[in-house]
Tab-separated table of C-alpha atoms and ligand atoms in Angstrom:
chain	number	residue	atom	x	y	z
A	128	UNK	CA	142.109	54.940	115.543
A	129	UNK	CA	144.308	57.918	116.399
A	130	UNK	CA	143.930	59.194	112.662
A	131	UNK	CA	140.187	58.467	112.752
A	132	UNK	CA	139.842	60.986	115.813
A	133	UNK	CA	142.163	63.552	114.235
A	134	UNK	CA	139.694	63.685	111.272
A	135	UNK	CA	136.630	64.261	113.788
A	136	UNK	CA	138.545	66.681	115.151
A	137	UNK	CA	139.287	68.178	112.045
A	138	UNK	CA	135.825	68.343	111.123
A	139	UNK	CA	134.523	69.780	113.506
A	140	UNK	CA	137.164	73.010	113.392
A	141	UNK	CA	136.299	72.961	110.196
A	142	UNK	CA	132.422	73.071	110.868
A	143	UNK	CA	133.056	75.190	113.730
A	144	UNK	CA	134.501	77.971	111.190
A	145	UNK	CA	131.970	77.604	108.545
A	146	UNK	CA	129.189	78.171	111.630
A	147	UNK	CA	130.766	81.386	112.236
A	148	UNK	CA	131.428	82.671	108.739
A	149	UNK	CA	127.452	81.933	107.995
A	150	UNK	CA	126.477	83.539	111.594
A	151	UNK	CA	128.805	86.337	110.427
A	152	UNK	CA	126.528	87.212	107.614
A	153	UNK	CA	123.824	86.791	109.066
A	154	UNK	CA	124.541	89.297	111.444
A	155	UNK	CA	125.540	91.675	108.357
A	156	UNK	CA	121.975	90.428	106.692
A	157	UNK	CA	120.202	91.423	109.798
A	158	UNK	CA	122.574	94.836	110.326
A	159	UNK	CA	122.031	95.426	106.672
A	160	UNK	CA	117.628	95.622	107.045
A	161	UNK	CA	117.630	97.208	110.015
A	162	UNK	CA	119.385	99.896	108.716
A	163	UNK	CA	117.137	100.293	105.696
A	164	UNK	CA	113.817	100.111	107.125
A	165	UNK	CA	112.396	103.413	108.052
A	166	UNK	CA	111.140	102.164	111.714
A	167	UNK	CA	113.573	103.168	114.789
A	168	UNK	CA	114.505	99.629	116.498
A	169	UNK	CA	116.528	99.913	119.773
A	170	UNK	CA	117.275	96.999	121.808
A	171	UNK	CA	117.484	97.939	125.470
A	172	UNK	CA	118.627	95.309	128.308
A	173	UNK	CA	116.618	95.399	132.007
A	174	UNK	CA	117.987	98.423	133.209
A	175	UNK	CA	117.337	100.122	129.859
A	176	UNK	CA	121.085	100.270	129.126
A	177	UNK	CA	121.040	100.606	125.539
A	178	UNK	CA	122.621	97.456	123.112
A	179	UNK	CA	122.380	98.879	119.631
A	180	UNK	CA	120.124	101.254	117.721
A	181	UNK	CA	119.774	101.837	114.028
A	182	UNK	CA	120.197	104.778	111.711
A	183	UNK	CA	116.427	105.630	111.887
A	184	UNK	CA	116.176	105.442	115.946
A	185	UNK	CA	119.079	107.848	116.012
A	186	UNK	CA	117.199	109.999	113.489
A	187	UNK	CA	113.898	110.047	115.299
A	188	UNK	CA	114.782	109.947	118.776
A	189	UNK	CA	118.311	112.641	118.666
A	190	UNK	CA	120.424	109.904	119.544
A	191	UNK	CA	124.160	109.982	119.268
A	192	UNK	CA	125.795	107.633	116.907
A	193	UNK	CA	127.568	105.977	119.946
A	194	UNK	CA	124.713	105.552	122.325
A	195	UNK	CA	125.756	101.801	123.446
A	196	UNK	CA	126.320	101.709	127.055
A	197	UNK	CA	124.608	104.425	127.698
A	198	UNK	CA	120.619	104.364	129.488
A	199	UNK	CA	117.677	105.765	127.653
A	200	UNK	CA	116.903	107.503	130.355
A	201	UNK	CA	120.055	109.809	129.662
A	202	UNK	CA	119.306	109.998	125.902
A	203	UNK	CA	115.981	110.852	125.641
A	204	UNK	CA	113.918	113.019	128.543
A	205	UNK	CA	110.496	111.408	128.136
A	206	UNK	CA	109.570	110.112	131.015
A	207	UNK	CA	106.536	108.402	129.609
A	208	UNK	CA	108.476	106.224	127.664
A	209	UNK	CA	110.880	105.516	130.349
A	210	UNK	CA	108.193	104.381	131.918
A	211	UNK	CA	106.153	102.756	129.117
A	212	UNK	CA	109.554	100.404	128.506
A	213	UNK	CA	109.793	99.864	132.346
A	214	UNK	CA	106.778	97.397	132.300
A	215	UNK	CA	107.045	94.149	131.629
A	216	UNK	CA	103.145	93.539	130.931
A	217	UNK	CA	102.176	93.798	127.612
A	218	UNK	CA	100.948	97.194	125.853
A	219	UNK	CA	99.223	99.160	123.566
A	220	UNK	CA	101.875	101.526	121.608
A	221	UNK	CA	102.618	104.369	123.479
A	222	UNK	CA	102.062	107.481	121.131
A	223	UNK	CA	104.599	110.879	122.111
A	224	UNK	CA	105.386	113.833	121.248
A	225	UNK	CA	109.141	113.748	119.399
A	226	UNK	CA	111.857	114.592	121.726
A	227	UNK	CA	113.438	116.789	118.799
A	228	UNK	CA	110.703	118.264	116.618
A	229	UNK	CA	107.609	119.322	119.038
A	230	UNK	CA	104.939	119.222	115.859
A	231	UNK	CA	105.455	115.453	115.130
A	232	UNK	CA	104.352	112.508	116.937
A	233	UNK	CA	105.818	109.557	117.246
A	234	UNK	CA	104.832	105.820	118.632
A	235	UNK	CA	106.796	103.087	120.282
A	236	UNK	CA	105.412	99.346	120.527
A	237	UNK	CA	107.760	97.704	122.680
A	238	UNK	CA	108.855	93.616	122.992
A	239	UNK	CA	109.976	91.481	125.209
A	240	UNK	CA	112.234	89.347	124.176
A	241	UNK	CA	113.630	87.767	126.863
A	242	UNK	CA	113.851	88.457	130.431
A	243	UNK	CA	117.000	90.514	129.735
A	244	UNK	CA	116.024	91.910	126.816
A	245	UNK	CA	113.351	94.196	124.943
A	246	UNK	CA	112.787	95.637	121.634
A	247	UNK	CA	111.455	99.257	121.369
A	248	UNK	CA	110.160	100.166	117.236
A	249	UNK	CA	109.964	103.899	117.149
A	250	UNK	CA	107.682	105.461	113.976
A	251	UNK	CA	106.546	108.899	112.845
A	252	UNK	CA	103.151	108.995	112.800
A	253	UNK	CA	102.327	112.410	112.310
A	254	UNK	CA	101.314	112.294	108.414
A	255	UNK	CA	99.068	109.140	109.656
A	256	UNK	CA	97.463	111.288	112.219
A	257	UNK	CA	96.964	114.043	110.888
A	258	UNK	CA	95.028	112.305	108.009
A	259	UNK	CA	92.811	110.548	110.501
A	260	UNK	CA	92.301	114.011	111.944
A	261	UNK	CA	91.053	115.170	108.071
A	262	UNK	CA	89.175	111.973	107.486
A	263	UNK	CA	87.372	112.725	110.556
A	264	UNK	CA	86.814	116.684	109.791
A	265	UNK	CA	85.520	115.072	105.959
A	266	UNK	CA	82.963	113.287	108.002
A	267	UNK	CA	81.566	115.918	110.485
A	268	UNK	CA	81.550	118.469	107.154
A	269	UNK	CA	79.436	115.516	105.122
A	270	UNK	CA	77.413	115.259	108.002
A	271	UNK	CA	76.726	118.827	109.298
A	272	UNK	CA	76.216	120.149	105.525
A	273	UNK	CA	73.248	117.250	105.043
A	274	UNK	CA	72.003	118.066	108.208
A	275	UNK	CA	70.541	121.156	107.491
A	276	UNK	CA	68.308	120.305	104.509
A	277	UNK	CA	67.580	117.175	106.290
A	278	UNK	CA	66.188	119.051	109.116
A	279	UNK	CA	63.864	121.389	106.680
A	280	UNK	CA	62.446	118.125	105.168
A	281	UNK	CA	62.132	116.815	108.365
A	282	UNK	CA	60.165	120.069	109.672
A	283	UNK	CA	57.881	120.461	106.504
A	284	UNK	CA	57.080	116.620	106.769
A	285	UNK	CA	56.096	117.313	110.233
A	286	UNK	CA	53.539	119.656	109.395
A	287	UNK	CA	52.260	117.741	105.887
A	288	UNK	CA	50.837	114.965	108.353
A	289	UNK	CA	49.446	117.357	110.877
A	290	UNK	CA	45.755	117.330	110.582
A	291	UNK	CA	45.111	120.371	112.374
A	292	UNK	CA	47.363	122.411	109.870
A	293	UNK	CA	45.161	124.310	107.777
A	294	UNK	CA	45.242	121.895	104.173
A	295	UNK	CA	46.461	125.498	102.400
A	296	UNK	CA	49.588	125.666	104.378
A	297	UNK	CA	50.187	121.563	103.973
A	298	UNK	CA	49.714	121.931	100.262
A	299	UNK	CA	52.174	124.809	99.926
A	300	UNK	CA	54.749	122.825	101.612
A	301	UNK	CA	55.014	120.306	98.470
A	302	UNK	CA	56.649	122.874	96.248
A	303	UNK	CA	58.953	124.374	99.594
A	304	UNK	CA	60.639	120.208	99.270
A	305	UNK	CA	62.141	120.643	96.482
A	306	UNK	CA	65.257	123.302	97.257
A	307	UNK	CA	66.710	121.495	100.247
A	308	UNK	CA	65.875	118.185	98.181
A	309	UNK	CA	68.198	119.432	95.471
A	310	UNK	CA	70.593	120.642	97.809
A	311	UNK	CA	71.371	117.069	99.350
A	312	UNK	CA	71.338	116.009	95.931
A	313	UNK	CA	73.713	118.367	94.456
A	314	UNK	CA	76.059	117.342	97.469
A	315	UNK	CA	76.112	113.692	96.644
A	316	UNK	CA	76.548	114.097	93.096
A	317	UNK	CA	79.983	116.100	94.437
A	318	UNK	CA	80.915	114.026	96.572
A	319	UNK	CA	80.660	111.260	94.688
A	320	UNK	CA	82.434	112.715	91.633
A	321	UNK	CA	85.145	113.599	94.734
A	322	UNK	CA	85.851	110.237	95.420
A	323	UNK	CA	85.832	108.917	92.039
A	324	UNK	CA	88.390	112.323	91.341
A	325	UNK	CA	90.418	110.764	94.393
A	326	UNK	CA	90.598	107.062	93.641
A	327	UNK	CA	89.949	106.291	89.865
A	328	UNK	CA	93.530	106.183	88.638
A	329	UNK	CA	93.731	108.601	84.732
A	330	UNK	CA	93.377	106.170	81.849
A	331	UNK	CA	96.573	105.588	80.024
A	332	UNK	CA	94.736	106.970	77.214
A	333	UNK	CA	93.143	110.336	77.160
A	334	UNK	CA	90.413	111.431	74.775
A	335	UNK	CA	91.020	114.662	72.072
A	336	UNK	CA	88.983	117.915	74.100
A	337	UNK	CA	87.836	120.523	72.015
A	338	UNK	CA	87.718	123.026	74.819
A	339	UNK	CA	85.322	124.958	72.763
A	340	UNK	CA	82.917	122.949	72.882
A	341	UNK	CA	82.923	121.960	76.599
A	342	UNK	CA	83.034	125.729	77.361
A	343	UNK	CA	79.602	125.779	75.096
A	344	UNK	CA	78.657	123.263	77.526
A	345	UNK	CA	79.512	124.274	80.771
A	346	UNK	CA	77.678	127.663	79.568
A	347	UNK	CA	74.151	126.156	78.773
A	348	UNK	CA	74.461	124.150	81.764
A	349	UNK	CA	74.264	127.520	84.350
A	350	UNK	CA	71.641	128.869	81.899
A	351	UNK	CA	69.644	128.310	85.103
A	352	UNK	CA	71.679	129.974	87.486
A	353	UNK	CA	71.820	133.167	85.315
A	354	UNK	CA	69.803	136.881	85.615
A	355	UNK	CA	68.120	138.043	82.457
A	356	UNK	CA	71.017	141.095	83.031
A	357	UNK	CA	73.793	138.933	83.330
A	358	UNK	CA	76.251	138.641	80.651
A	359	UNK	CA	78.631	136.328	79.919
A	360	UNK	CA	81.105	136.290	76.240
A	361	UNK	CA	83.144	134.142	75.352
A	362	UNK	CA	87.042	134.538	73.619
A	363	UNK	CA	88.040	131.545	71.335
A	364	UNK	CA	91.386	132.035	70.220
A	365	UNK	CA	92.624	128.414	69.830
A	366	UNK	CA	91.138	125.746	67.981
A	367	UNK	CA	93.484	122.628	68.783
A	368	UNK	CA	92.743	119.953	70.834
A	369	UNK	CA	93.724	118.907	74.330
A	370	UNK	CA	94.375	115.160	75.512
A	371	UNK	CA	92.425	115.174	78.412
A	372	UNK	CA	88.702	113.361	79.980
A	373	UNK	CA	85.554	115.450	79.051
A	374	UNK	CA	83.326	114.518	81.938
A	375	UNK	CA	85.894	115.708	84.086
A	376	UNK	CA	86.790	119.391	81.970
A	377	UNK	CA	82.891	119.904	82.000
A	378	UNK	CA	83.149	119.353	85.417
A	379	UNK	CA	85.602	121.895	85.799
A	380	UNK	CA	84.009	124.404	83.437
A	381	UNK	CA	80.511	124.195	84.887
A	382	UNK	CA	82.266	124.629	88.337
A	383	UNK	CA	83.975	128.103	87.509
A	384	UNK	CA	81.670	129.807	85.755
A	385	UNK	CA	78.560	128.443	88.248
A	386	UNK	CA	80.668	130.442	90.805
A	387	UNK	CA	81.592	133.530	88.495
A	388	UNK	CA	77.886	133.890	88.004
A	389	UNK	CA	76.900	133.476	91.563
A	390	UNK	CA	79.499	134.980	93.441
A	391	UNK	CA	78.510	138.575	91.067
A	392	UNK	CA	75.771	140.716	91.862
A	393	UNK	CA	73.153	140.940	89.312
A	394	UNK	CA	74.199	142.491	85.660
A	395	UNK	CA	77.094	140.010	85.844
A	396	UNK	CA	80.287	140.618	83.359
A	397	UNK	CA	81.428	137.415	82.838
A	398	UNK	CA	83.845	136.421	79.875
A	399	UNK	CA	85.618	133.206	79.516
A	400	UNK	CA	88.277	132.502	77.718
A	401	UNK	CA	90.067	129.936	75.685
A	402	UNK	CA	93.771	130.750	74.097
A	403	UNK	CA	96.990	129.631	73.287
A	404	UNK	CA	99.961	130.828	75.001
A	405	UNK	CA	102.026	129.298	72.233
A	406	UNK	CA	102.101	126.162	70.106
A	407	UNK	CA	102.415	123.749	72.610
A	408	UNK	CA	100.162	125.599	75.498
A	409	UNK	CA	96.497	127.365	76.063
A	410	UNK	CA	95.005	129.048	78.683
A	411	UNK	CA	91.436	128.865	80.132
A	412	UNK	CA	90.323	131.868	81.812
A	413	UNK	CA	86.873	132.366	83.766
A	414	UNK	CA	86.541	136.303	84.746
A	415	UNK	CA	83.931	137.983	86.886
A	416	UNK	CA	83.425	141.244	88.570
A	417	UNK	CA	81.610	139.551	91.353
A	418	UNK	CA	82.457	140.303	94.902
A	419	UNK	CA	85.965	139.238	94.990
A	420	UNK	CA	87.451	137.237	97.982
A	421	UNK	CA	89.805	138.815	100.159
A	422	UNK	CA	93.902	137.833	100.062
A	423	UNK	CA	93.873	135.627	103.238
A	424	UNK	CA	91.772	133.372	101.816
A	425	UNK	CA	92.616	132.793	98.093
A	426	UNK	CA	95.001	130.090	99.735
A	427	UNK	CA	92.744	128.108	101.142
A	428	UNK	CA	89.360	128.045	98.686
A	429	UNK	CA	90.442	124.551	97.121
A	430	UNK	CA	90.147	123.035	100.491
A	431	UNK	CA	86.758	121.089	100.822
A	432	UNK	CA	83.833	122.908	102.400
A	433	UNK	CA	86.663	126.024	102.756
A	434	UNK	CA	83.976	128.691	102.559
A	435	UNK	CA	84.639	132.704	102.807
A	436	UNK	CA	81.329	133.021	104.312
A	437	UNK	CA	79.433	130.093	104.975
A	438	UNK	CA	76.276	131.579	105.034
A	439	UNK	CA	76.799	133.649	101.781
A	440	UNK	CA	77.698	130.418	99.696
A	441	UNK	CA	75.057	128.231	101.320
A	442	UNK	CA	72.092	130.903	100.410
A	443	UNK	CA	73.850	131.186	96.510
A	444	UNK	CA	73.632	127.106	96.482
A	445	UNK	CA	77.087	126.322	97.118
A	446	UNK	CA	78.203	122.726	98.666
A	447	UNK	CA	81.901	123.903	99.260
A	448	UNK	CA	83.000	121.332	97.419
A	449	UNK	CA	83.042	123.088	93.592
A	450	UNK	CA	87.279	123.903	93.609
A	451	UNK	CA	87.710	121.258	95.516
A	452	UNK	CA	86.693	119.392	92.374
A	453	UNK	CA	88.556	121.585	90.069
A	454	UNK	CA	91.840	121.166	91.707
A	455	UNK	CA	91.441	117.178	91.328
A	456	UNK	CA	90.449	117.645	87.966
A	457	UNK	CA	93.313	119.943	86.813
A	458	UNK	CA	95.572	117.982	89.027
A	459	UNK	CA	95.281	114.542	86.430
A	460	UNK	CA	95.126	116.854	83.652
A	461	UNK	CA	98.683	118.090	84.365
A	462	UNK	CA	97.602	121.842	85.233
A	463	UNK	CA	96.586	124.299	87.991
A	464	UNK	CA	94.414	126.587	89.411
A	465	UNK	CA	95.592	130.496	89.730
A	466	UNK	CA	93.707	132.892	91.182
A	467	UNK	CA	93.625	136.153	90.977
A	468	UNK	CA	90.879	138.728	92.960
A	469	UNK	CA	90.120	141.458	94.607
A	470	UNK	CA	87.460	142.534	96.705
A	471	UNK	CA	84.191	144.086	95.403
A	472	UNK	CA	86.076	144.039	92.102
A	473	UNK	CA	86.273	140.589	90.839
A	474	UNK	CA	88.051	137.437	90.458
A	475	UNK	CA	89.752	135.890	87.620
A	476	UNK	CA	90.441	131.727	87.719
A	477	UNK	CA	92.916	130.684	85.017
A	478	UNK	CA	94.696	127.278	84.215
A	479	UNK	CA	96.971	126.028	81.791
A	480	UNK	CA	97.163	123.016	79.664
A	481	UNK	CA	99.693	121.024	77.235
A	482	UNK	CA	98.324	121.398	73.754
B	686	ADP	P1	80.695	126.798	96.834
B	686	ADP	O1	80.319	125.729	96.598
B	686	ADP	O2	80.854	127.661	98.672
B	686	ADP	O3	80.981	127.999	96.055
B	686	ADP	P2	83.663	126.215	95.865
B	686	ADP	O4	84.605	125.008	96.456
B	686	ADP	O5	82.775	126.285	94.553
B	686	ADP	O6	82.024	126.501	96.978
B	686	ADP	O7	83.814	127.553	96.531
B	686	ADP	C1	85.052	127.839	97.471
B	686	ADP	C2	84.794	129.652	98.107
B	686	ADP	O8	85.537	130.230	97.065
B	686	ADP	C3	83.404	130.264	97.850
B	686	ADP	O9	82.537	129.728	99.111
B	686	ADP	C4	83.287	131.093	97.974
B	686	ADP	O10	83.979	131.910	99.468
B	686	ADP	C5	84.939	131.394	96.968
B	686	ADP	N1	84.494	131.837	95.461
B	686	ADP	C6	85.170	130.763	94.439
B	686	ADP	N2	84.496	131.464	93.346
B	686	ADP	C7	84.462	132.617	93.641
B	686	ADP	C8	84.089	133.725	93.297
B	686	ADP	N3	84.319	133.405	91.405
B	686	ADP	N4	84.419	134.893	93.814
B	686	ADP	C9	84.251	135.139	94.949
B	686	ADP	N5	84.431	134.557	95.587
B	686	ADP	C10	84.571	132.899	95.115
């Protein structure tokens, strides 16, 4: 009987030991997990005393390593955060400016674990906020761009159905409808192309493209924009093909060449060149002697809807998306756009490709 009792005691002891080592291993795992996650995790008690925090919390909130035992309020001076964590009711996440980096925005979420313990999870939402703002301003820009031609079409249509308006005027408006409708069509086409460039993955196998053919096609496409006195010359100094996507390279050339035409006064002198730089590299360049671009605008002209002169660009039939398309096409072909320009002297746009 006493032997039996001793065995049970021993069993209990060994079970306790194995439970303890399992618990320790679990704690180590937990510690490891909280260290690897990018979100900051802070555990506090009811008096806002820090009981634990991970490395991300230290770097996001500027906590010292030995923050355990200190009051949250002493560690960070963000009264809104202190008020937020004091409340016990379920709350929306709190957005606040980072206490250590004034241009960063953090978001805190509070979880009441039990009546004595709370967990604060903090993450950096600066990029997320920036993307949200970019999306909002993009939608606002598109709506604004569409509103102008739509208002024109609406005005014409109102006059056309107005029986009191002279017949001659009503008839003359039919032909005027095509300009704003074409404008909306170009805008929608450019938007669709831009979306495709952003969302479609680059095909694993690119086609062999002869850039001289692409340049010739693009020149044919811009014929309608040319004044009689405009001159386009093509220098062809490379016969090797490149790996690429024909439709995208066609958009690239059409956009660069049509810009050269549109931003030059009548009598434009445009030079397009496709030339070898070495055995493995060739350069596409489009040079004009047009209005040029002031230095302070050059870094921004590939942004969507950025124009040096909004009215002027619209009058020249621009959508404000051409160079954004060019930038994306080049990125998908491992290249980038370079621009050299002088006001009233002209511009040079060029990009290099692997052969
Ligand atoms: P847009 O449709 O307005 O031409 P882009 O994205 O093609 O839009 O170009 C952005 C802006 O860059 C233009 O509005 C214009 O101000 C400037 N730009 C582009 N190409 C030229 C050029 N060849 N000469 C002068 N300015 C140019």
